[in-house]
Amino acid sequence: NAGVTQTPKFRVLKTGQSMTLLCAQDMNHEYMYWYRQDPGMGLRLIHYSVGEGTTAKGEVPDGYNVSRLKKQNFLLGLESAAPSQTSVYFCASSYTKRTGGLKGLFYEQYFGPGTRLTVT
Amino acid sequence: AQSVAQPEDQVNVAEGNPLTVKCTYSVSGNPYLFWYVQYPNRGLQFLLKYITGDNLVKGSYGFEAEFNKSQTSFHLKKPSALVSDSALYFCAVKRSGGSYIPTFGRGTSLIVHP
């Protein structure tokens, strides 16, 4: 399995340009997430999805849009890039599995390798 | 509401010595707790989790963590540090039940000196 993949790995945009980041997972996970990581800020959730066709806002959604048309893909769009969106973006997916009782519930996330975006 | 604190931005330890990376949490109800590691220019990798059961949880690469409900802590430990353990470590918490949205700490940089 490839796990969680992200494209592109690097990108430089000019202010006002648009772009789409693609996340793909081959683990049949229901849940997918987009985070941004900035120095000293840890991980901040941008948007997430609990299943195909559904999306929801996270902690820092402004300036971003997402779509989950297929279960395996989660797209993050920047309509008009701003320098404040310079960051490293991580996609993640997770699953739940019942094997009986509480011990059967798993929530760990699988992360992609990241996309380093610079907006000038 | 749920939150997690990693009180140390950086932890320095000599190779071969035991290491501890601290994490405290706040959550209503029972917590699900996780540790992740991030090597330079890589995504986060899952290390271990506490859902229920034994307070001492063992994970990948020889790491373990102890859940302490009275102190609301979930410190990451390893008996003997390796230089290759140098990385950024994240603690995360999620309230049992509810949505699948964990809250991450800001991360602790572990530096293991030869």
mmCIF file of C-alpha atoms in Angstrom:
data_model
loop_
_atom_site.group_PDB
_atom_site.id
_atom_site.type_symbol
_atom_site.label_atom_id
_atom_site.label_comp_id
_atom_site.label_asym_id
_atom_site.label_seq_id
_atom_site.Cartn_x
_atom_site.Cartn_y
_atom_site.Cartn_z
ATOM 1 C CA ASN A 1 0.000 0.000 0.000
ATOM 2 C CA ALA A 2 1.144 3.508 -0.757
ATOM 3 C CA GLY A 3 -0.644 4.813 2.357
ATOM 4 C CA VAL A 4 -1.330 8.552 2.197
ATOM 5 C CA THR A 5 0.204 10.452 -0.693
ATOM 6 C CA GLN A 6 0.231 14.164 -1.408
ATOM 7 C CA THR A 7 0.897 16.119 -4.573
ATOM 8 C CA PRO A 8 2.734 18.330 -5.161
ATOM 9 C CA LYS A 9 5.609 18.128 -2.674
ATOM 10 C CA PHE A 10 6.655 21.737 -3.179
ATOM 11 C CA ARG A 11 5.030 24.774 -4.707
ATOM 12 C CA VAL A 12 5.726 28.482 -4.951
ATOM 13 C CA LEU A 13 2.779 30.783 -5.651
ATOM 14 C CA LYS A 14 2.421 34.472 -6.138
ATOM 15 C CA THR A 15 -0.123 36.369 -4.085
ATOM 16 C CA GLY A 16 -3.554 35.994 -5.643
ATOM 17 C CA GLN A 17 -2.836 32.798 -7.530
ATOM 18 C CA SER A 18 -4.885 29.685 -6.951
ATOM 19 C CA MET A 19 -3.943 26.060 -6.574
ATOM 20 C CA THR A 20 -5.223 22.683 -5.465
ATOM 21 C CA LEU A 21 -3.427 20.215 -3.245
ATOM 22 C CA LEU A 22 -4.339 16.585 -3.755
ATOM 23 C CA CYS A 23 -4.394 13.944 -1.046
ATOM 24 C CA ALA A 24 -4.988 10.287 -1.824
ATOM 25 C CA GLN A 25 -5.230 7.253 0.452
ATOM 26 C CA ASP A 26 -5.535 3.608 -0.473
ATOM 27 C CA MET A 27 -6.537 2.264 2.945
ATOM 28 C CA ASN A 28 -10.302 2.709 2.510
ATOM 29 C CA HIS A 29 -10.385 5.144 5.426
ATOM 30 C CA GLU A 30 -13.570 7.064 6.066
ATOM 31 C CA TYR A 31 -12.006 10.084 7.711
ATOM 32 C CA MET A 32 -9.626 12.514 6.083
ATOM 33 C CA TYR A 33 -8.073 15.737 7.343
ATOM 34 C CA TRP A 34 -6.051 18.705 6.167
ATOM 35 C CA TYR A 35 -3.618 20.366 8.602
ATOM 36 C CA ARG A 36 -1.113 23.132 8.356
ATOM 37 C CA GLN A 37 2.087 23.157 10.373
ATOM 38 C CA ASP A 38 3.834 26.371 11.264
ATOM 39 C CA PRO A 39 6.840 26.834 13.574
ATOM 40 C CA GLY A 40 5.778 26.995 17.206
ATOM 41 C CA MET A 41 2.124 26.449 16.320
ATOM 42 C CA GLY A 42 1.973 22.693 16.093
ATOM 43 C CA LEU A 43 -0.668 21.237 13.820
ATOM 44 C CA ARG A 44 -3.811 23.197 13.095
ATOM 45 C CA LEU A 45 -6.811 21.582 11.466
ATOM 46 C CA ILE A 46 -8.069 23.340 8.347
ATOM 47 C CA HIS A 47 -10.918 21.113 7.151
ATOM 48 C CA TYR A 48 -11.895 17.517 7.552
ATOM 49 C CA SER A 49 -14.237 14.923 6.079
ATOM 50 C CA VAL A 50 -16.050 12.048 7.732
ATOM 51 C CA GLY A 51 -16.979 10.375 4.471
ATOM 52 C CA GLU A 52 -17.380 10.708 0.733
ATOM 53 C CA GLY A 53 -19.315 13.827 -0.167
ATOM 54 C CA THR A 54 -19.001 15.406 3.283
ATOM 55 C CA THR A 55 -16.706 18.164 4.535
ATOM 56 C CA ALA A 56 -16.524 20.292 7.657
ATOM 57 C CA LYS A 57 -14.542 23.268 8.922
ATOM 58 C CA GLY A 58 -11.703 22.875 11.329
ATOM 59 C CA GLU A 59 -9.820 25.405 13.414
ATOM 60 C CA VAL A 60 -8.446 27.616 10.605
ATOM 61 C CA PRO A 61 -10.676 27.232 7.518
ATOM 62 C CA ASP A 62 -10.605 30.785 6.161
ATOM 63 C CA GLY A 63 -9.068 31.089 2.699
ATOM 64 C CA TYR A 64 -9.365 27.367 1.977
ATOM 65 C CA ASN A 65 -11.959 25.121 0.392
ATOM 66 C CA VAL A 66 -12.112 21.349 0.198
ATOM 67 C CA SER A 67 -13.897 18.621 -1.683
ATOM 68 C CA ARG A 68 -14.275 14.876 -1.180
ATOM 69 C CA LEU A 69 -15.923 13.600 -4.334
ATOM 70 C CA LYS A 70 -14.295 10.187 -4.015
ATOM 71 C CA LYS A 71 -13.625 8.308 -0.807
ATOM 72 C CA GLN A 72 -9.926 7.978 -1.529
ATOM 73 C CA ASN A 73 -9.273 11.626 -2.423
ATOM 74 C CA PHE A 74 -9.435 14.849 -0.427
ATOM 75 C CA LEU A 75 -8.622 18.086 -2.218
ATOM 76 C CA LEU A 76 -7.572 21.342 -0.593
ATOM 77 C CA GLY A 77 -8.004 24.505 -2.639
ATOM 78 C CA LEU A 78 -6.591 27.977 -2.234
ATOM 79 C CA GLU A 79 -8.649 30.369 -4.351
ATOM 80 C CA SER A 80 -6.488 33.455 -3.848
ATOM 81 C CA ALA A 81 -3.218 32.688 -2.111
ATOM 82 C CA ALA A 82 -1.847 35.042 0.547
ATOM 83 C CA PRO A 83 1.618 35.150 2.157
ATOM 84 C CA SER A 84 -0.016 34.068 5.447
ATOM 85 C CA GLN A 85 -0.746 30.731 3.791
ATOM 86 C CA THR A 86 2.944 29.959 3.485
ATOM 87 C CA SER A 87 3.189 26.736 5.449
ATOM 88 C CA VAL A 88 3.657 23.000 5.312
ATOM 89 C CA TYR A 89 0.396 21.212 4.635
ATOM 90 C CA PHE A 90 -0.290 17.687 5.814
ATOM 91 C CA CYS A 91 -3.090 15.389 4.877
ATOM 92 C CA ALA A 92 -4.124 12.551 7.158
ATOM 93 C CA SER A 93 -6.653 9.758 7.203
ATOM 94 C CA SER A 94 -8.030 7.536 9.926
ATOM 95 C CA TYR A 95 -10.391 4.665 10.487
ATOM 96 C CA THR A 96 -12.378 2.946 13.167
ATOM 97 C CA LYS A 97 -12.655 -0.761 13.663
ATOM 98 C CA ARG A 98 -14.871 -2.585 16.077
ATOM 99 C CA THR A 99 -13.513 -5.885 17.338
ATOM 100 C CA GLY A 100 -15.651 -6.016 20.445
ATOM 101 C CA GLY A 101 -15.785 -3.553 23.308
ATOM 102 C CA LEU A 102 -13.921 -0.300 23.635
ATOM 103 C CA LYS A 103 -10.573 -1.910 22.865
ATOM 104 C CA GLY A 104 -11.752 -2.398 19.305
ATOM 105 C CA LEU A 105 -11.989 1.294 18.540
ATOM 106 C CA PHE A 106 -8.946 2.712 16.808
ATOM 107 C CA TYR A 107 -8.431 6.363 16.016
ATOM 108 C CA GLU A 108 -4.801 6.816 15.061
ATOM 109 C CA GLN A 109 -4.158 8.911 12.000
ATOM 110 C CA TYR A 110 -1.947 8.171 9.021
ATOM 111 C CA PHE A 111 -0.168 11.198 7.624
ATOM 112 C CA GLY A 112 1.099 12.059 4.185
ATOM 113 C CA PRO A 113 4.633 13.385 3.577
ATOM 114 C CA GLY A 114 3.521 17.007 3.358
ATOM 115 C CA THR A 115 3.438 19.824 0.813
ATOM 116 C CA ARG A 116 5.665 22.831 1.360
ATOM 117 C CA LEU A 117 3.918 25.914 0.007
ATOM 118 C CA THR A 118 5.486 29.332 -0.277
ATOM 119 C CA VAL A 119 3.395 32.349 -1.239
ATOM 120 C CA THR A 120 5.386 35.409 -2.288
ATOM 121 C CA ALA B 1 -13.650 20.716 25.073
ATOM 122 C CA GLN B 2 -10.261 19.062 24.885
ATOM 123 C CA SER B 3 -6.728 20.379 25.066
ATOM 124 C CA VAL B 4 -3.220 19.095 25.431
ATOM 125 C CA ALA B 5 -0.054 20.713 26.709
ATOM 126 C CA GLN B 6 3.538 19.804 26.056
ATOM 127 C CA PRO B 7 5.366 21.988 28.566
ATOM 128 C CA GLU B 8 8.833 21.592 27.063
ATOM 129 C CA ASP B 9 9.734 22.951 23.658
ATOM 130 C CA GLN B 10 12.966 20.974 23.693
ATOM 131 C CA VAL B 11 14.365 18.024 25.616
ATOM 132 C CA ASN B 12 18.048 17.192 25.570
ATOM 133 C CA VAL B 13 19.352 13.793 26.620
ATOM 134 C CA ALA B 14 22.586 11.863 26.219
ATOM 135 C CA GLU B 15 22.577 8.684 24.197
ATOM 136 C CA GLY B 16 21.998 5.678 26.428
ATOM 137 C CA ASN B 17 20.191 7.671 29.097
ATOM 138 C CA PRO B 18 16.456 7.357 29.741
ATOM 139 C CA LEU B 19 14.228 9.972 28.172
ATOM 140 C CA THR B 20 10.881 11.458 29.078
ATOM 141 C CA VAL B 21 8.735 13.761 26.961
ATOM 142 C CA LYS B 22 5.892 15.249 28.950
ATOM 143 C CA CYS B 23 2.240 15.618 28.013
ATOM 144 C CA THR B 24 -0.755 16.708 30.054
ATOM 145 C CA TYR B 25 -4.307 16.860 28.822
ATOM 146 C CA SER B 26 -7.733 18.209 29.603
ATOM 147 C CA VAL B 27 -10.866 16.510 28.324
ATOM 148 C CA SER B 28 -14.414 15.981 29.455
ATOM 149 C CA GLY B 29 -15.014 12.306 29.960
ATOM 150 C CA ASN B 30 -12.543 9.582 29.135
ATOM 151 C CA PRO B 31 -9.548 10.412 26.952
ATOM 152 C CA TYR B 32 -8.052 8.699 23.981
ATOM 153 C CA LEU B 33 -4.356 9.632 23.950
ATOM 154 C CA PHE B 34 -1.772 9.369 21.193
ATOM 155 C CA TRP B 35 1.894 10.006 20.567
ATOM 156 C CA TYR B 36 3.295 10.741 17.119
ATOM 157 C CA VAL B 37 6.853 11.330 15.928
ATOM 158 C CA GLN B 38 7.958 13.574 13.073
ATOM 159 C CA TYR B 39 11.386 13.217 11.528
ATOM 160 C CA PRO B 40 12.790 16.139 9.515
ATOM 161 C CA ASN B 41 10.902 16.824 6.288
ATOM 162 C CA ARG B 42 8.544 13.939 6.923
ATOM 163 C CA GLY B 43 4.924 13.501 7.957
ATOM 164 C CA LEU B 44 3.885 12.400 11.426
ATOM 165 C CA GLN B 45 4.133 8.725 12.296
ATOM 166 C CA PHE B 46 1.970 7.027 14.904
ATOM 167 C CA LEU B 47 3.913 5.714 17.927
ATOM 168 C CA LEU B 48 1.364 4.510 20.445
ATOM 169 C CA LYS B 49 -2.050 5.127 21.922
ATOM 170 C CA TYR B 50 -4.042 4.702 25.098
ATOM 171 C CA ILE B 51 -7.705 3.843 24.723
ATOM 172 C CA THR B 52 -8.465 1.873 27.870
ATOM 173 C CA GLY B 53 -6.961 -0.914 29.937
ATOM 174 C CA ASP B 54 -3.380 -1.045 31.165
ATOM 175 C CA ASN B 55 -1.952 2.329 32.100
ATOM 176 C CA LEU B 56 1.429 1.456 30.615
ATOM 177 C CA VAL B 57 1.278 1.367 26.844
ATOM 178 C CA LYS B 58 4.090 0.049 24.680
ATOM 179 C CA GLY B 59 4.632 1.276 21.151
ATOM 180 C CA SER B 60 7.038 1.395 18.255
ATOM 181 C CA TYR B 61 10.815 1.787 18.453
ATOM 182 C CA GLY B 62 10.960 0.859 22.146
ATOM 183 C CA PHE B 63 8.842 3.768 23.325
ATOM 184 C CA GLU B 64 6.233 3.497 26.027
ATOM 185 C CA ALA B 65 3.853 5.880 27.755
ATOM 186 C CA GLU B 66 2.112 5.857 31.079
ATOM 187 C CA PHE B 67 -1.441 7.065 31.466
ATOM 188 C CA ASN B 68 -1.998 8.765 34.816
ATOM 189 C CA LYS B 69 -5.614 9.747 35.284
ATOM 190 C CA SER B 70 -5.156 11.594 38.574
ATOM 191 C CA GLN B 71 -2.414 13.777 37.116
ATOM 192 C CA THR B 72 -4.049 13.916 33.658
ATOM 193 C CA SER B 73 -0.714 13.027 32.090
ATOM 194 C CA PHE B 74 0.532 10.760 29.343
ATOM 195 C CA HIS B 75 4.319 11.058 29.358
ATOM 196 C CA LEU B 76 6.373 9.358 26.662
ATOM 197 C CA LYS B 77 9.365 7.361 27.866
ATOM 198 C CA LYS B 78 12.209 5.241 26.602
ATOM 199 C CA PRO B 79 14.732 3.436 28.833
ATOM 200 C CA SER B 80 17.749 4.114 26.621
ATOM 201 C CA ALA B 81 17.808 6.932 24.077
ATOM 202 C CA LEU B 82 19.368 6.636 20.634
ATOM 203 C CA VAL B 83 20.709 9.446 18.475
ATOM 204 C CA SER B 84 18.204 8.324 15.844
ATOM 205 C CA ASP B 85 15.360 9.153 18.278
ATOM 206 C CA SER B 86 16.067 12.838 17.686
ATOM 207 C CA ALA B 87 12.845 14.207 16.210
ATOM 208 C CA LEU B 88 9.741 16.240 16.949
ATOM 209 C CA TYR B 89 7.184 14.502 19.166
ATOM 210 C CA PHE B 90 3.492 15.334 19.308
ATOM 211 C CA CYS B 91 0.953 14.334 21.913
ATOM 212 C CA ALA B 92 -2.733 14.303 20.944
ATOM 213 C CA VAL B 93 -5.990 13.798 22.830
ATOM 214 C CA LYS B 94 -9.521 12.981 21.790
ATOM 215 C CA ARG B 95 -12.576 12.667 23.930
ATOM 216 C CA SER B 96 -14.043 9.184 23.827
ATOM 217 C CA GLY B 97 -17.147 9.248 21.705
ATOM 218 C CA GLY B 98 -17.908 12.348 19.698
ATOM 219 C CA SER B 99 -16.214 13.307 16.458
ATOM 220 C CA TYR B 100 -12.936 11.963 15.176
ATOM 221 C CA ILE B 101 -11.035 15.182 15.698
ATOM 222 C CA PRO B 102 -8.023 14.941 17.979
ATOM 223 C CA THR B 103 -6.308 17.984 19.451
ATOM 224 C CA PHE B 104 -2.527 18.120 19.081
ATOM 225 C CA GLY B 105 0.052 19.659 21.346
ATOM 226 C CA ARG B 106 2.604 22.088 19.950
ATOM 227 C CA GLY B 107 5.310 19.460 19.846
ATOM 228 C CA THR B 108 8.545 18.799 21.734
ATOM 229 C CA SER B 109 11.873 18.627 19.983
ATOM 230 C CA LEU B 110 13.940 15.748 21.337
ATOM 231 C CA ILE B 111 17.668 16.002 20.833
ATOM 232 C CA VAL B 112 19.785 12.999 21.724
ATOM 233 C CA HIS B 113 23.481 13.804 22.005
ATOM 234 C CA PRO B 114 26.114 11.170 21.142
#
